[in-house]
Amino acid sequence: MSENSAIGVFDSGLGGLTAVKELVQFLPHENIVYFGDTGRVPYGNRSRETITRYAMQDARFLQSKDIKILIAACGTVSSVAGDLGKEFHIPYTGVLKPTAITAAKTTRNGKIGVIGTTATVNSSSYKKAIQRINPDLQVFQQDCPLFVPLVENGFIDRSDIVVRTVVERYLAVLMENQVDTLILGCTHYPILRDVIADVMGENVALIDSGRETARYALHLIQKYNLANPQKKHGICEYYVSDNLDNFSKIAGIFLGKSVSNVQQIKIEHY
Ligand code: DGL
């Protein structure tokens, strides 16, 4: 591992690309290796044991690619799989801590909403992290199990009645509780940001866990003196555990550019 090594990022599927998109902005000279476990997505309705086993395999695969930082760009893994940095002896971040810190700083009325997968919400991970920062903050949680399948299948348009109806249904309880800050606690959710903003209204601040995590990665790079000295822009390699076509098509939509460097791997071998 050296400063020329890549940043390793993984998620259950496409969601972690919301962190990659931001990483490229914050750290344009870094090379990135991304793994999306598209063959086993979603993680969010599985048991802690299964999620942890999958996360370990994902991290082992990335470690085989000479990485210098490991990022679990997945709210579910960050919530239930423990500290992978200790396991793999590498600077590590999940999405939880950076996102909780920003939300606690942002709220004005002390009421924060959290949306995430069922595993994330059942773990109360964001709630605990926020209340460790400030025990007076109130946290209202809602799981949104239909969001990930919507995103993975390209249902992301704010004018789509199906998308709008699902979003309204899940967010109603958070609106009733008058949250002024909403954590998009699953990295798939920023892809639905427009419709979530339409439903919550302009007075609610949306906190994007992918973005906050990318910002924290910049801090880690500086802290451990790991900046890549190259002058050219870094390259991104993408790996998935299922069909390439679907990934390339939808990944292109929300990265805003075509994705060519994609390969399929057998994650069970790691
Ligand atoms: N993007 C993920 C998260 O942040 C995982 C969603 C899922 O696989 O259920 O939680």
Coordinates of C-alpha atoms and ligand atoms in Angstrom, one line a residue:
M1 CA 0.0 0.0 0.0
S2 CA 1.4 3.4 -1.0
E3 CA 0.1 6.9 -1.9
N4 CA -0.3 5.6 -5.4
S5 CA -2.8 3.0 -4.3
A6 CA -6.5 3.4 -4.9
I7 CA -9.4 4.3 -2.7
G8 CA -11.6 1.2 -2.3
V9 CA -15.3 1.8 -2.2
F10 CA -18.1 -0.8 -1.9
D11 CA -21.8 -1.0 -1.6
S12 CA -24.5 -3.7 -2.2
G13 CA -25.2 -2.2 -5.6
L14 CA -25.4 1.2 -7.3
G15 CA -25.9 3.3 -4.2
G16 CA -22.2 3.7 -3.3
L17 CA -21.8 5.5 -6.6
T18 CA -23.3 8.5 -4.9
A19 CA -20.1 8.6 -2.8
V20 CA -17.9 8.0 -5.8
K21 CA -19.5 10.9 -7.6
E22 CA -18.6 13.2 -4.7
L23 CA -15.1 11.6 -4.2
V24 CA -14.2 12.5 -7.8
Q25 CA -15.0 16.1 -6.9
F26 CA -13.2 16.2 -3.6
L27 CA -10.2 14.1 -4.6
P28 CA -9.8 14.4 -8.4
H29 CA -6.3 12.9 -8.6
E30 CA -7.2 9.7 -6.7
N31 CA -7.8 6.4 -8.4
I32 CA -10.9 4.6 -7.2
V33 CA -11.8 0.9 -7.2
Y34 CA -15.5 0.4 -6.8
F35 CA -17.3 -2.9 -6.0
G36 CA -21.1 -3.1 -6.3
D37 CA -22.5 -6.4 -5.1
T38 CA -25.3 -6.4 -7.7
G39 CA -25.8 -10.1 -7.5
R40 CA -26.8 -10.0 -3.8
V41 CA -28.5 -6.6 -3.5
P42 CA -30.4 -5.6 -1.4
Y43 CA -28.6 -6.1 1.9
G44 CA -31.0 -4.1 3.9
N45 CA -33.5 -6.8 4.6
R46 CA -31.0 -9.4 5.6
S47 CA -29.7 -10.6 9.0
R48 CA -26.7 -9.0 10.7
E49 CA -24.7 -12.3 10.2
T50 CA -25.3 -12.3 6.4
I51 CA -24.6 -8.6 6.0
T52 CA -21.4 -8.9 7.9
R53 CA -20.3 -12.0 5.9
Y54 CA -21.0 -10.1 2.6
A55 CA -19.2 -7.0 3.8
M56 CA -16.1 -9.1 4.7
Q57 CA -16.0 -10.6 1.3
D58 CA -16.5 -7.2 -0.4
A59 CA -13.7 -5.8 1.7
R60 CA -11.4 -8.8 1.0
F61 CA -12.0 -8.3 -2.7
L62 CA -11.1 -4.6 -2.6
Q63 CA -8.0 -5.4 -0.5
S64 CA -6.8 -7.7 -3.3
K65 CA -6.7 -4.5 -5.5
D66 CA -4.1 -2.6 -3.5
I67 CA -6.1 0.0 -1.8
K68 CA -5.0 2.6 0.8
I69 CA -8.4 3.5 2.2
L70 CA -11.5 1.4 2.6
I71 CA -15.0 3.0 2.4
A72 CA -18.2 1.1 3.1
A73 CA -20.5 3.4 1.1
C74 CA -23.4 1.6 2.5
G75 CA -25.6 2.7 5.4
T76 CA -26.5 -0.9 6.1
V77 CA -23.0 -2.2 6.3
S78 CA -21.9 0.8 8.3
S79 CA -24.8 0.2 10.8
V80 CA -24.4 -3.5 11.4
A81 CA -20.9 -4.8 10.4
G82 CA -18.7 -3.2 13.0
D83 CA -15.3 -1.5 12.3
L84 CA -13.9 -3.1 9.2
G85 CA -10.8 -0.9 9.6
K86 CA -9.7 -2.9 12.6
E87 CA -10.3 -6.1 10.8
F88 CA -8.3 -5.1 7.7
H89 CA -5.7 -2.8 9.3
I90 CA -6.4 0.0 6.9
P91 CA -7.9 3.5 7.3
Y92 CA -11.6 3.0 7.1
T93 CA -14.9 4.9 7.1
G94 CA -18.5 3.9 6.8
V95 CA -21.2 6.5 6.2
L96 CA -22.5 6.8 9.7
K97 CA -20.2 9.0 11.7
P98 CA -19.6 11.8 9.1
T99 CA -23.4 11.9 8.3
A100 CA -24.4 12.1 11.9
I101 CA -22.0 14.9 12.7
T102 CA -23.3 17.0 9.8
A103 CA -26.9 16.4 10.7
A104 CA -26.4 17.4 14.3
K105 CA -24.7 20.6 13.2
T106 CA -27.5 21.4 10.7
T107 CA -30.7 21.1 12.6
R108 CA -32.2 24.2 14.1
N109 CA -35.3 22.8 15.8
G110 CA -33.6 19.7 17.2
K111 CA -35.7 17.3 15.2
I112 CA -33.8 15.0 12.8
G113 CA -35.4 12.4 10.5
V114 CA -33.5 9.4 9.3
I115 CA -34.5 7.2 6.4
G116 CA -32.7 4.0 5.7
T117 CA -33.0 0.3 5.0
T118 CA -34.8 -1.9 7.5
A119 CA -31.5 -3.3 8.9
T120 CA -30.2 0.3 9.4
V121 CA -33.4 1.5 11.1
N122 CA -33.7 -1.6 13.3
S123 CA -30.1 -1.0 14.5
S124 CA -30.9 2.6 15.5
S125 CA -27.3 3.3 14.4
Y126 CA -27.9 6.9 13.3
K127 CA -30.0 7.7 16.3
K128 CA -27.3 6.5 18.7
A129 CA -24.6 8.3 16.8
I130 CA -26.6 11.6 16.8
Q131 CA -27.5 11.3 20.5
R132 CA -23.9 10.6 21.4
I133 CA -23.1 14.0 19.9
N134 CA -26.0 15.7 21.5
P135 CA -28.5 13.8 23.7
D136 CA -31.1 16.6 23.5
L137 CA -31.7 16.0 19.8
Q138 CA -34.8 14.1 18.8
V139 CA -34.4 11.5 16.1
F140 CA -37.3 10.0 14.1
Q141 CA -36.6 7.0 11.9
Q142 CA -38.4 5.4 9.0
D143 CA -37.3 2.5 6.9
C144 CA -38.0 2.7 3.2
P145 CA -37.6 -0.9 1.8
L146 CA -39.0 -0.1 -1.6
F147 CA -36.5 2.7 -2.4
V148 CA -33.5 0.4 -3.2
P149 CA -35.4 -1.7 -5.7
L150 CA -36.8 1.4 -7.3
V151 CA -33.4 2.9 -7.8
E152 CA -31.7 -0.4 -8.9
N153 CA -34.4 -0.6 -11.6
G154 CA -34.1 2.9 -12.8
F155 CA -37.3 4.3 -11.2
I156 CA -35.8 7.7 -10.3
D157 CA -37.8 10.3 -12.1
R158 CA -39.4 13.0 -9.9
S159 CA -42.5 13.1 -12.2
D160 CA -43.1 9.4 -12.1
I161 CA -46.3 8.7 -10.2
V162 CA -45.1 5.4 -8.8
V163 CA -42.0 7.0 -7.3
R164 CA -43.8 9.9 -5.9
T165 CA -46.5 7.8 -4.3
V166 CA -44.0 5.5 -2.6
V167 CA -41.9 8.5 -1.4
E168 CA -45.0 10.3 0.0
R169 CA -46.1 7.2 1.8
Y170 CA -42.8 6.7 3.7
L171 CA -42.1 10.3 4.5
A172 CA -45.5 11.2 5.9
V173 CA -44.6 10.3 9.4
L174 CA -41.5 12.4 9.3
M175 CA -43.4 15.4 8.1
E176 CA -45.9 14.9 10.9
N177 CA -43.0 15.1 13.4
Q178 CA -41.8 18.3 11.8
V179 CA -38.2 17.3 11.2
D180 CA -36.1 20.2 9.8
T181 CA -33.2 17.9 8.8
L182 CA -33.5 14.6 7.0
I183 CA -30.6 12.1 6.7
L184 CA -30.6 10.1 3.5
G185 CA -29.2 7.2 5.5
C186 CA -28.8 4.8 2.6
T187 CA -26.5 5.7 -0.2
H188 CA -29.1 4.7 -2.8
Y189 CA -31.4 7.5 -1.6
P190 CA -29.6 10.6 -3.0
I191 CA -30.6 9.3 -6.4
L192 CA -34.2 10.0 -5.3
R193 CA -33.2 13.4 -3.9
D194 CA -35.3 15.5 -6.2
V195 CA -38.5 13.7 -5.4
I196 CA -37.7 13.6 -1.7
A197 CA -37.1 17.3 -1.7
D198 CA -40.4 17.9 -3.5
V199 CA -42.2 16.0 -0.9
M200 CA -40.4 17.3 2.2
G201 CA -40.4 21.0 1.0
E202 CA -37.7 23.5 0.8
N203 CA -37.4 24.1 4.6
V204 CA -36.1 20.6 5.3
A205 CA -32.3 20.2 4.8
L206 CA -31.4 16.9 3.2
I207 CA -28.1 15.3 4.3
D208 CA -26.5 13.0 1.7
S209 CA -24.6 10.2 3.4
G210 CA -22.5 9.6 0.2
R211 CA -21.4 13.2 0.1
E212 CA -20.5 13.5 3.8
T213 CA -18.5 10.2 3.5
A214 CA -16.5 11.5 0.5
R215 CA -15.7 14.7 2.5
Y216 CA -14.5 12.5 5.4
A217 CA -12.4 10.5 3.0
L218 CA -10.6 13.7 2.1
H219 CA -9.9 14.2 5.8
L220 CA -8.5 10.7 6.1
I221 CA -6.2 11.2 3.1
Q222 CA -4.8 14.3 4.7
K223 CA -4.6 12.8 8.1
Y224 CA -2.6 9.8 6.9
N225 CA -0.6 11.7 4.3
L226 CA -1.9 9.5 1.5
A227 CA -2.6 12.0 -1.3
N228 CA -1.8 10.7 -4.7
P229 CA 1.0 12.9 -6.2
Q230 CA -0.1 12.3 -9.8
K231 CA -1.1 15.5 -11.7
K232 CA -3.6 13.8 -14.0
H233 CA -7.1 12.9 -13.1
G234 CA -7.5 9.5 -11.3
I235 CA -9.2 6.6 -13.0
C236 CA -12.2 4.6 -11.7
E237 CA -12.5 0.9 -12.1
Y238 CA -15.8 -0.8 -11.4
Y239 CA -16.5 -4.4 -10.4
V240 CA -19.9 -6.0 -10.0
S241 CA -21.1 -9.5 -9.1
D242 CA -23.9 -9.7 -11.7
N243 CA -24.8 -8.6 -15.2
L244 CA -22.7 -5.8 -16.5
D245 CA -25.3 -4.2 -18.9
N246 CA -27.8 -3.1 -16.3
F247 CA -25.1 -1.7 -14.1
S248 CA -23.4 0.3 -16.9
K249 CA -26.7 1.7 -18.0
I250 CA -28.0 2.9 -14.7
A251 CA -24.6 3.9 -13.3
G252 CA -24.1 6.1 -16.3
I253 CA -27.4 8.0 -15.5
F254 CA -26.4 9.1 -12.1
L255 CA -22.7 9.5 -12.5
G256 CA -23.6 11.7 -15.4
K257 CA -21.1 10.0 -17.8
S258 CA -20.7 6.7 -19.4
V259 CA -19.1 3.9 -17.4
S260 CA -16.8 1.7 -19.4
N261 CA -14.3 0.1 -17.0
V262 CA -16.7 -2.5 -15.6
Q263 CA -15.9 -6.2 -14.9
Q264 CA -17.8 -9.0 -13.4
I265 CA -16.3 -11.0 -10.5
K266 CA -17.2 -14.0 -8.4
I267 CA -17.5 -12.5 -5.0
E268 CA -18.2 -15.9 -3.3
H269 CA -14.5 -16.7 -4.0
Y270 CA -13.3 -14.0 -1.5
Ligands
DGL1 N1 -26.9 1.4 -0.3 C1 -27.1 0.6 0.8 C2 -27.2 1.4 2.1 O1 -26.7 2.5 2.1 C3 -27.7 -0.7 0.8 C4 -29.1 -0.9 0.4 C5 -29.5 -2.3 0.4 O2 -28.7 -3.1 -0.2 O3 -30.5 -2.7 0.9 O4 -27.9 1.0 3.0

